[in-house]
């Protein structure tokens, strides 16, 4: 298969139109591991290209074999970090570590997500979800992306000890990092300085004034320089953390400066954006499958399997990158040491070898071996918390908004990493 045939796989504009599931199906059959070109996109320079992996079994093999497919060598985003300094910085993040170093950081984070801690959060998450939906129930219409966005931000703020008035900062940081390929998100500035805490206002002074460097090249949105305001805030928060908060534990855990900053990044950005995209995507999936939606209204006991099917059908994260540590073979292709290998969760979740009738949305599907939370040593530590939020928000919407339906076309995020929505107009019946 020529690189021209696979160019849509990388192109962020592809995903603004929709995940190319039909192309993924063809590639699973004809070229389950193949080369994908990496042309320049806007101001972002071209890259060397990469090996894309589409079948479920191969995706799991890559994710569970860090000795062959490293998160550390080139980090986990398709684009290479711009400089050696940028690479060194992002390598400090747990997401970009390999065992055994990864295990040390994972143990520190795991302390924040014990079963007891998550159980204690469950009730307040349910309450918050119903409050968010209840606040708009009388309106009869809303943009559900805006309604849903507050729940993951509120949850993270609660866990991290971020004051309520600073929650919008978490949203802005996520937009800038995850949505940098989308003009609407790349320069997000929704936080009102007038309502921020003194710490939040002080952090804004560190925000880069421009998104390009003096030489005209774009500023890497994941670099320390681009996120100077976020890291200034992180250190300020850690100096006076709320007792028992994640930030208090991070400060006590003996992390290096880089580890602490990238841990804050992981909580503030990854923990937020995944749910911010997954919840509206989940509701859209339900609305587009009215039989399943109605069954779920009538059968609350099906909520847990329905959430798993939503995650399979609308994976919030489309792909993740690894780098080959040595020459190896995968899917009949010879992969050289140092080459990029990108696994496509969105394709693996529709693999006919694993899922019967994979394009059918079935809220009773069992088993449901999706890889939306990853697989192997990097399986998402926040998976249970994510499921709680998905369950709470979808349940609140179905329970409190009768006759809920689309009120227009959804607007998708331009991103080859996050399966996101920018707008989801919905309407429902109100009491007369």
Coordinates of C-alpha atoms in Angstrom, one line a residue:
X1 CA 0.0 0.0 0.0
X2 CA 1.4 3.4 -1.0
X3 CA 1.9 6.2 1.5
X4 CA -0.6 8.2 -0.5
X5 CA -3.3 5.7 0.4
X6 CA -2.5 6.2 4.1
X7 CA -2.0 10.0 4.3
X8 CA -5.5 10.5 5.7
X9 CA -4.6 8.5 8.8
X10 CA -2.2 11.3 10.0
X11 CA -4.0 14.3 8.7
X12 CA -5.8 16.1 11.6
X13 CA -8.4 17.5 9.2
X14 CA -9.6 13.9 8.6
X15 CA -10.8 13.7 12.2
X16 CA -12.7 17.0 12.0
X17 CA -14.9 15.2 9.5
X18 CA -15.1 12.0 11.6
X19 CA -13.0 9.0 12.5
X20 CA -12.2 7.1 9.3
X21 CA -13.5 3.8 10.4
X22 CA -14.0 2.5 6.9
X23 CA -10.3 3.2 6.0
X24 CA -9.3 1.6 9.3
X25 CA -11.3 -1.5 8.3
X26 CA -9.6 -1.7 4.9
X27 CA -6.1 -1.3 6.5
X28 CA -6.8 -4.0 9.1
X29 CA -7.4 -6.3 6.1
X30 CA -4.8 -5.2 3.6
X31 CA -2.0 -3.5 5.6
X32 CA -2.5 -4.0 9.3
X33 CA 1.0 -2.5 10.0
X34 CA 2.0 0.1 7.4
X35 CA 3.9 3.3 6.8
X36 CA 2.1 6.6 7.2
X37 CA 3.6 9.9 6.0
X38 CA 3.9 12.8 8.3
X39 CA 3.6 16.0 6.2
X40 CA 3.7 19.5 7.4
X41 CA 0.5 20.7 9.0
X42 CA 0.1 24.5 9.0
X43 CA 3.1 25.9 10.8
X44 CA 4.2 22.5 12.1
X45 CA 7.0 20.9 10.1
X46 CA 7.0 17.6 8.4
X47 CA 8.2 14.5 10.3
X48 CA 9.8 11.3 9.1
X49 CA 6.6 9.2 9.1
X50 CA 5.8 6.2 11.2
X51 CA 4.5 2.6 11.3
X52 CA 0.7 2.6 12.1
X53 CA -0.8 -0.4 13.8
X54 CA -4.5 -1.2 13.3
X55 CA -5.3 -4.7 14.6
X56 CA -6.4 -5.4 18.2
X57 CA -3.8 -8.2 18.8
X58 CA -0.9 -6.1 17.4
X59 CA -2.0 -3.0 19.3
X60 CA -2.0 -5.0 22.6
X61 CA 1.4 -6.5 21.8
X62 CA 2.9 -3.1 21.3
X63 CA 1.4 -1.7 24.5
X64 CA 2.4 -4.6 26.7
X65 CA 6.0 -5.0 25.4
X66 CA 7.9 -1.9 26.5
X67 CA 11.3 -3.6 26.0
X68 CA 10.6 -3.5 22.3
X69 CA 8.3 -0.5 22.0
X70 CA 9.4 2.3 24.3
X71 CA 7.4 5.2 25.7
X72 CA 10.6 6.8 26.8
X73 CA 12.8 7.0 23.7
X74 CA 10.7 9.5 21.7
X75 CA 7.8 10.0 24.1
X76 CA 4.2 9.1 23.2
X77 CA 3.0 11.8 20.8
X78 CA 3.3 11.3 17.0
X79 CA 5.2 14.5 16.6
X80 CA 8.8 14.4 17.8
X81 CA 9.6 17.0 20.5
X82 CA 11.3 20.0 18.9
X83 CA 14.5 19.9 20.8
X84 CA 16.6 17.6 22.9
X85 CA 15.6 19.8 25.9
X86 CA 11.9 19.4 25.1
X87 CA 12.4 15.6 24.9
X88 CA 14.3 15.5 28.2
X89 CA 11.5 17.4 29.9
X90 CA 8.6 15.3 28.7
X91 CA 10.6 12.1 29.4
X92 CA 10.1 13.0 33.1
X93 CA 6.3 12.3 32.8
X94 CA 5.0 9.0 34.0
X95 CA 3.2 8.6 30.6
X96 CA 6.6 8.7 28.9
X97 CA 8.5 6.3 31.1
X98 CA 9.3 2.6 30.7
X99 CA 9.6 0.1 33.6
X100 CA 11.1 0.1 36.1
X101 CA 11.2 3.9 36.4
X102 CA 7.5 4.0 35.3
X103 CA 6.5 1.8 38.2
X104 CA 7.9 4.2 40.8
X105 CA 5.9 7.1 39.5
X106 CA 2.8 4.9 39.0
X107 CA 2.9 3.9 42.7
X108 CA 2.9 7.5 43.7
X109 CA -0.1 8.3 41.6
X110 CA -1.9 5.1 42.6
X111 CA -2.2 6.5 46.1
X112 CA -4.7 9.1 44.9
X113 CA -6.9 6.5 43.2
X114 CA -7.3 3.8 45.8
X115 CA -10.7 2.1 45.8
X116 CA -11.7 3.9 49.0
X117 CA -10.7 7.3 47.6
X118 CA -12.7 6.7 44.4
X119 CA -15.7 5.4 46.4
X120 CA -15.7 8.6 48.5
X121 CA -15.7 10.6 45.2
X122 CA -18.6 8.6 43.7
X123 CA -21.4 10.3 45.6
X124 CA -20.1 13.8 45.1
X125 CA -19.6 13.1 41.3
X126 CA -23.2 11.9 41.1
X127 CA -24.4 15.0 42.9
X128 CA -22.4 17.3 40.7
X129 CA -23.5 15.7 37.5
X130 CA -27.2 16.0 38.5
X131 CA -26.6 19.6 39.5
X132 CA -25.0 20.5 36.1
X133 CA -27.9 18.9 34.2
X134 CA -30.5 20.4 36.6
X135 CA -29.1 23.9 36.0
X136 CA -30.1 23.8 32.3
X137 CA -33.1 21.5 32.5
X138 CA -35.6 24.4 32.3
X139 CA -33.9 25.8 29.2
X140 CA -35.0 23.1 26.7
X141 CA -31.8 23.3 24.8
X142 CA -28.1 23.6 25.4
X143 CA -24.6 22.8 24.0
X144 CA -23.9 19.6 25.8
X145 CA -20.1 20.1 25.4
X146 CA -20.4 23.2 27.6
X147 CA -22.7 21.4 30.1
X148 CA -20.4 18.3 30.4
X149 CA -17.1 20.2 30.4
X150 CA -17.5 21.3 34.1
X151 CA -17.6 17.8 35.5
X152 CA -14.1 16.5 34.8
X153 CA -12.7 20.0 35.6
X154 CA -14.6 20.1 38.9
X155 CA -13.5 16.5 39.7
X156 CA -9.8 17.3 39.0
X157 CA -9.9 20.5 40.9
X158 CA -11.4 18.7 43.9
X159 CA -8.7 16.0 43.8
X160 CA -5.9 18.4 43.2
X161 CA -6.9 21.0 45.7
X162 CA -7.4 23.7 43.0
X163 CA -9.7 26.5 44.3
X164 CA -13.1 26.8 42.6
X165 CA -12.4 30.2 41.1
X166 CA -9.3 28.7 39.3
X167 CA -11.1 25.8 37.5
X168 CA -11.2 27.5 34.2
X169 CA -7.4 27.6 34.1
X170 CA -7.5 23.8 33.9
X171 CA -9.8 24.0 30.9
X172 CA -7.6 26.6 29.2
X173 CA -4.4 24.6 29.7
X174 CA -6.1 21.5 28.3
X175 CA -7.3 23.3 25.3
X176 CA -3.9 24.7 24.5
X177 CA -2.1 21.3 24.8
X178 CA -4.6 18.9 23.3
X179 CA -6.3 21.3 20.9
X180 CA -3.2 22.9 19.4
X181 CA -4.1 21.6 15.9
X182 CA -7.5 23.4 16.1
X183 CA -7.6 27.2 15.8
X184 CA -10.5 27.5 18.2
X185 CA -8.6 25.8 21.0
X186 CA -4.9 26.7 20.4
X187 CA -5.1 30.1 22.1
X188 CA -7.8 29.3 24.7
X189 CA -8.3 32.2 27.2
X190 CA -11.6 31.5 29.0
X191 CA -10.4 32.2 32.5
X192 CA -11.5 35.6 33.7
X193 CA -8.6 37.2 35.7
X194 CA -11.1 39.2 37.7
X195 CA -12.4 36.0 39.4
X196 CA -9.2 34.1 39.7
X197 CA -7.5 33.6 43.1
X198 CA -4.3 35.6 43.7
X199 CA -2.3 32.4 42.8
X200 CA -4.2 32.2 39.5
X201 CA -3.6 35.8 38.6
X202 CA 0.0 35.5 39.5
X203 CA 0.3 32.5 37.2
X204 CA -1.1 34.4 34.3
X205 CA 1.9 36.7 34.3
X206 CA 4.0 33.7 33.3
X207 CA 1.9 32.9 30.2
X208 CA 3.9 33.2 27.0
X209 CA 2.9 36.3 25.1
X210 CA 3.2 34.5 21.7
X211 CA 2.7 31.1 20.3
X212 CA 5.7 31.3 18.0
X213 CA 9.4 31.6 18.6
X214 CA 11.5 34.6 17.5
X215 CA 12.5 32.6 14.4
X216 CA 8.8 32.2 13.4
X217 CA 8.5 28.5 14.2
X218 CA 5.6 27.4 16.5
X219 CA 6.1 27.0 20.2
X220 CA 5.8 23.4 21.2
X221 CA 2.5 23.3 23.3
X222 CA 3.9 20.6 25.6
X223 CA 7.2 22.4 26.3
X224 CA 8.1 23.9 29.7
X225 CA 8.3 27.3 27.9
X226 CA 4.8 27.1 26.5
X227 CA 3.3 26.0 29.8
X228 CA 5.2 28.4 32.1
X229 CA 2.0 29.7 33.6
X230 CA 0.7 26.2 34.4
X231 CA 3.9 25.2 36.1
X232 CA 4.1 28.5 38.1
X233 CA 0.6 27.7 39.3
X234 CA 1.6 24.1 40.2
X235 CA 4.5 25.2 42.4
X236 CA 2.4 27.8 44.1
X237 CA -0.3 25.3 44.8
X238 CA 2.2 22.9 46.2
X239 CA 3.6 25.5 48.6
X240 CA 0.2 25.7 50.3
X241 CA -1.7 22.5 49.4
X242 CA -5.0 21.5 50.7
X243 CA -4.4 18.7 53.3
X244 CA -4.8 15.3 51.8
X245 CA -4.8 16.6 48.2
X246 CA -2.9 15.0 45.4
X247 CA -0.6 18.0 45.3
X248 CA 0.3 17.5 49.0
X249 CA 1.1 13.8 48.3
X250 CA 3.2 14.8 45.2
X251 CA 5.3 17.3 47.3
X252 CA 5.9 14.6 49.9
X253 CA 6.8 11.9 47.4
X254 CA 10.4 13.1 46.6
X255 CA 9.7 13.9 43.0
X256 CA 12.3 15.9 41.0
X257 CA 11.2 19.3 39.7
X258 CA 10.6 17.9 36.3
X259 CA 8.7 14.9 37.6
X260 CA 6.5 17.2 39.8
X261 CA 5.7 19.5 36.9
X262 CA 4.9 16.8 34.4
X263 CA 2.8 15.0 37.0
X264 CA 0.7 18.2 37.4
X265 CA 0.5 18.3 33.6
X266 CA -0.8 14.7 33.6
X267 CA -3.5 15.4 36.1
X268 CA -4.6 18.8 34.8
X269 CA -4.5 18.0 31.1
X270 CA -4.9 14.2 30.5
X271 CA -7.4 13.7 33.2
X272 CA -9.5 16.5 32.0
X273 CA -9.5 16.4 28.2
X274 CA -10.2 12.7 28.0
X275 CA -13.5 13.0 29.8
X276 CA -14.3 16.3 28.3
X277 CA -14.3 14.5 24.9
X278 CA -15.6 11.2 26.1
X279 CA -18.8 12.4 27.8
X280 CA -20.2 14.4 24.9
X281 CA -19.1 11.7 22.5
X282 CA -20.9 9.2 24.6
X283 CA -24.1 11.1 24.6
X284 CA -23.9 11.7 20.8
X285 CA -23.4 7.9 20.4
X286 CA -26.5 7.2 22.4
X287 CA -28.6 9.8 20.6
X288 CA -27.5 8.4 17.3
X289 CA -28.7 4.9 18.4
X290 CA -32.2 5.6 19.8
X291 CA -33.0 1.9 20.5
X292 CA -30.0 1.6 22.8
X293 CA -30.7 5.0 24.3
X294 CA -34.3 4.1 25.1
X295 CA -33.3 0.7 26.5
X296 CA -30.9 2.5 28.8
X297 CA -33.6 4.9 29.9
X298 CA -35.8 2.0 30.9
X299 CA -33.0 -0.2 32.3
X300 CA -30.6 1.7 34.6
X301 CA -29.0 -1.6 35.5
X302 CA -27.5 -1.6 31.9
X303 CA -25.5 1.6 32.7
X304 CA -22.2 -0.2 33.4
X305 CA -22.1 -2.3 30.2
X306 CA -23.4 0.7 28.2
X307 CA -20.5 2.8 29.4
X308 CA -18.1 0.1 28.2
X309 CA -19.8 0.1 24.8
X310 CA -19.6 3.9 24.7
X311 CA -15.9 3.7 25.4
X312 CA -15.4 1.1 22.7
X313 CA -17.5 3.0 20.1
X314 CA -16.2 6.5 20.9
X315 CA -12.7 6.1 22.3
X316 CA -11.6 9.5 23.6
X317 CA -8.0 8.9 22.6
X318 CA -7.4 7.9 19.0
X319 CA -3.8 6.7 19.1
X320 CA -0.5 6.6 21.1
X321 CA 3.1 6.4 19.9
X322 CA 5.9 4.2 20.9
X323 CA 9.5 3.9 19.5
X324 CA 11.2 0.7 18.6
X325 CA 14.1 -0.2 20.8
X326 CA 15.6 -2.6 18.4
X327 CA 15.0 -4.1 15.0
X328 CA 11.9 -6.3 15.2
X329 CA 9.0 -7.6 13.1
X330 CA 5.3 -6.7 13.5
X331 CA 2.4 -7.6 11.3
X332 CA 4.8 -8.9 8.6
X333 CA 6.8 -5.7 8.5
X334 CA 10.4 -5.2 9.4
X335 CA 10.6 -2.3 11.9
X336 CA 14.0 -0.7 12.5
X337 CA 15.4 0.5 15.8
X338 CA 14.4 4.1 16.5
X339 CA 11.4 4.1 14.2
X340 CA 8.0 5.4 15.4
X341 CA 5.2 2.9 16.0
X342 CA 1.7 4.4 16.5
X343 CA -1.1 2.2 17.7
X344 CA -4.7 3.1 16.8
X345 CA -7.1 2.4 19.6
X346 CA -10.0 3.5 17.4
X347 CA -9.2 0.8 14.9
X348 CA -8.5 -1.9 17.5
X349 CA -11.9 -1.3 19.0
X350 CA -13.6 -2.2 15.7
X351 CA -11.5 -5.2 14.9
X352 CA -13.7 -8.0 13.5
X353 CA -11.4 -10.6 14.9
X354 CA -12.4 -9.6 18.5
X355 CA -15.8 -7.9 18.2
X356 CA -18.8 -9.5 16.5
X357 CA -20.5 -7.0 14.2
X358 CA -18.1 -4.3 15.4
X359 CA -19.9 -1.3 13.8
X360 CA -23.1 -2.1 15.7
X361 CA -23.6 -0.2 19.0
X362 CA -24.8 -2.7 21.5
X363 CA -25.2 -1.7 25.2
X364 CA -25.4 -5.3 26.3
X365 CA -22.1 -6.3 24.5
X366 CA -20.2 -8.8 26.6
X367 CA -17.3 -9.4 26.7
X368 CA -16.1 -6.0 25.6
X369 CA -12.3 -6.1 25.4
X370 CA -11.8 -2.5 24.2
X371 CA -8.4 -0.8 24.6
X372 CA -9.7 2.8 25.2
X373 CA -7.8 2.9 28.5
X374 CA -4.7 1.3 27.0
X375 CA -3.2 -2.0 27.9
X376 CA -0.2 -3.3 29.7
X377 CA 1.9 -1.3 32.1
X378 CA 0.4 2.0 31.0
X379 CA -3.2 1.0 31.5
X380 CA -5.0 4.2 32.7
X381 CA -4.8 4.6 36.5
X382 CA -7.8 6.9 36.3
X383 CA -10.0 4.4 34.4
X384 CA -12.4 3.8 37.3
X385 CA -12.8 7.5 38.0
X386 CA -13.4 8.1 34.3
X387 CA -16.1 5.4 34.3
X388 CA -17.8 7.0 37.3
X389 CA -17.9 10.4 35.6
X390 CA -19.2 9.0 32.3
X391 CA -21.9 6.9 34.1
X392 CA -23.0 9.9 36.3
X393 CA -23.2 12.4 33.5
X394 CA -25.0 10.1 30.9
X395 CA -27.4 8.9 33.6
X396 CA -28.2 12.5 34.7
X397 CA -28.9 13.5 31.1
X398 CA -31.2 10.6 30.4
X399 CA -33.0 10.8 33.7
X400 CA -33.6 14.6 33.7
X401 CA -33.9 15.6 30.1
X402 CA -37.0 14.0 28.6
X403 CA -37.1 13.6 24.8
X404 CA -33.4 14.4 24.6
X405 CA -32.3 14.6 20.9
X406 CA -29.9 16.4 18.6
X407 CA -30.7 20.0 17.8
X408 CA -28.1 20.4 15.1
X409 CA -24.9 19.0 13.7
X410 CA -22.1 18.4 16.1
X411 CA -18.8 20.2 15.5
X412 CA -15.7 18.0 15.8
X413 CA -12.3 18.9 17.1
X414 CA -9.5 19.0 14.6
X415 CA -7.0 16.6 16.1
X416 CA -5.3 13.4 15.2
X417 CA -5.0 12.5 18.9
X418 CA -8.2 13.3 20.7
X419 CA -11.6 12.1 19.5
X420 CA -13.3 15.3 20.5
X421 CA -16.3 17.5 20.0
X422 CA -16.3 21.3 20.2
X423 CA -20.1 21.7 20.1
X424 CA -23.1 19.3 20.5
X425 CA -26.4 21.2 20.3
X426 CA -29.2 19.2 22.0
X427 CA -32.8 19.8 23.0
X428 CA -35.5 18.2 25.2
X429 CA -39.0 18.7 26.5
X430 CA -39.6 21.0 29.4
X431 CA -42.6 21.2 31.8
X432 CA -45.3 23.6 30.6

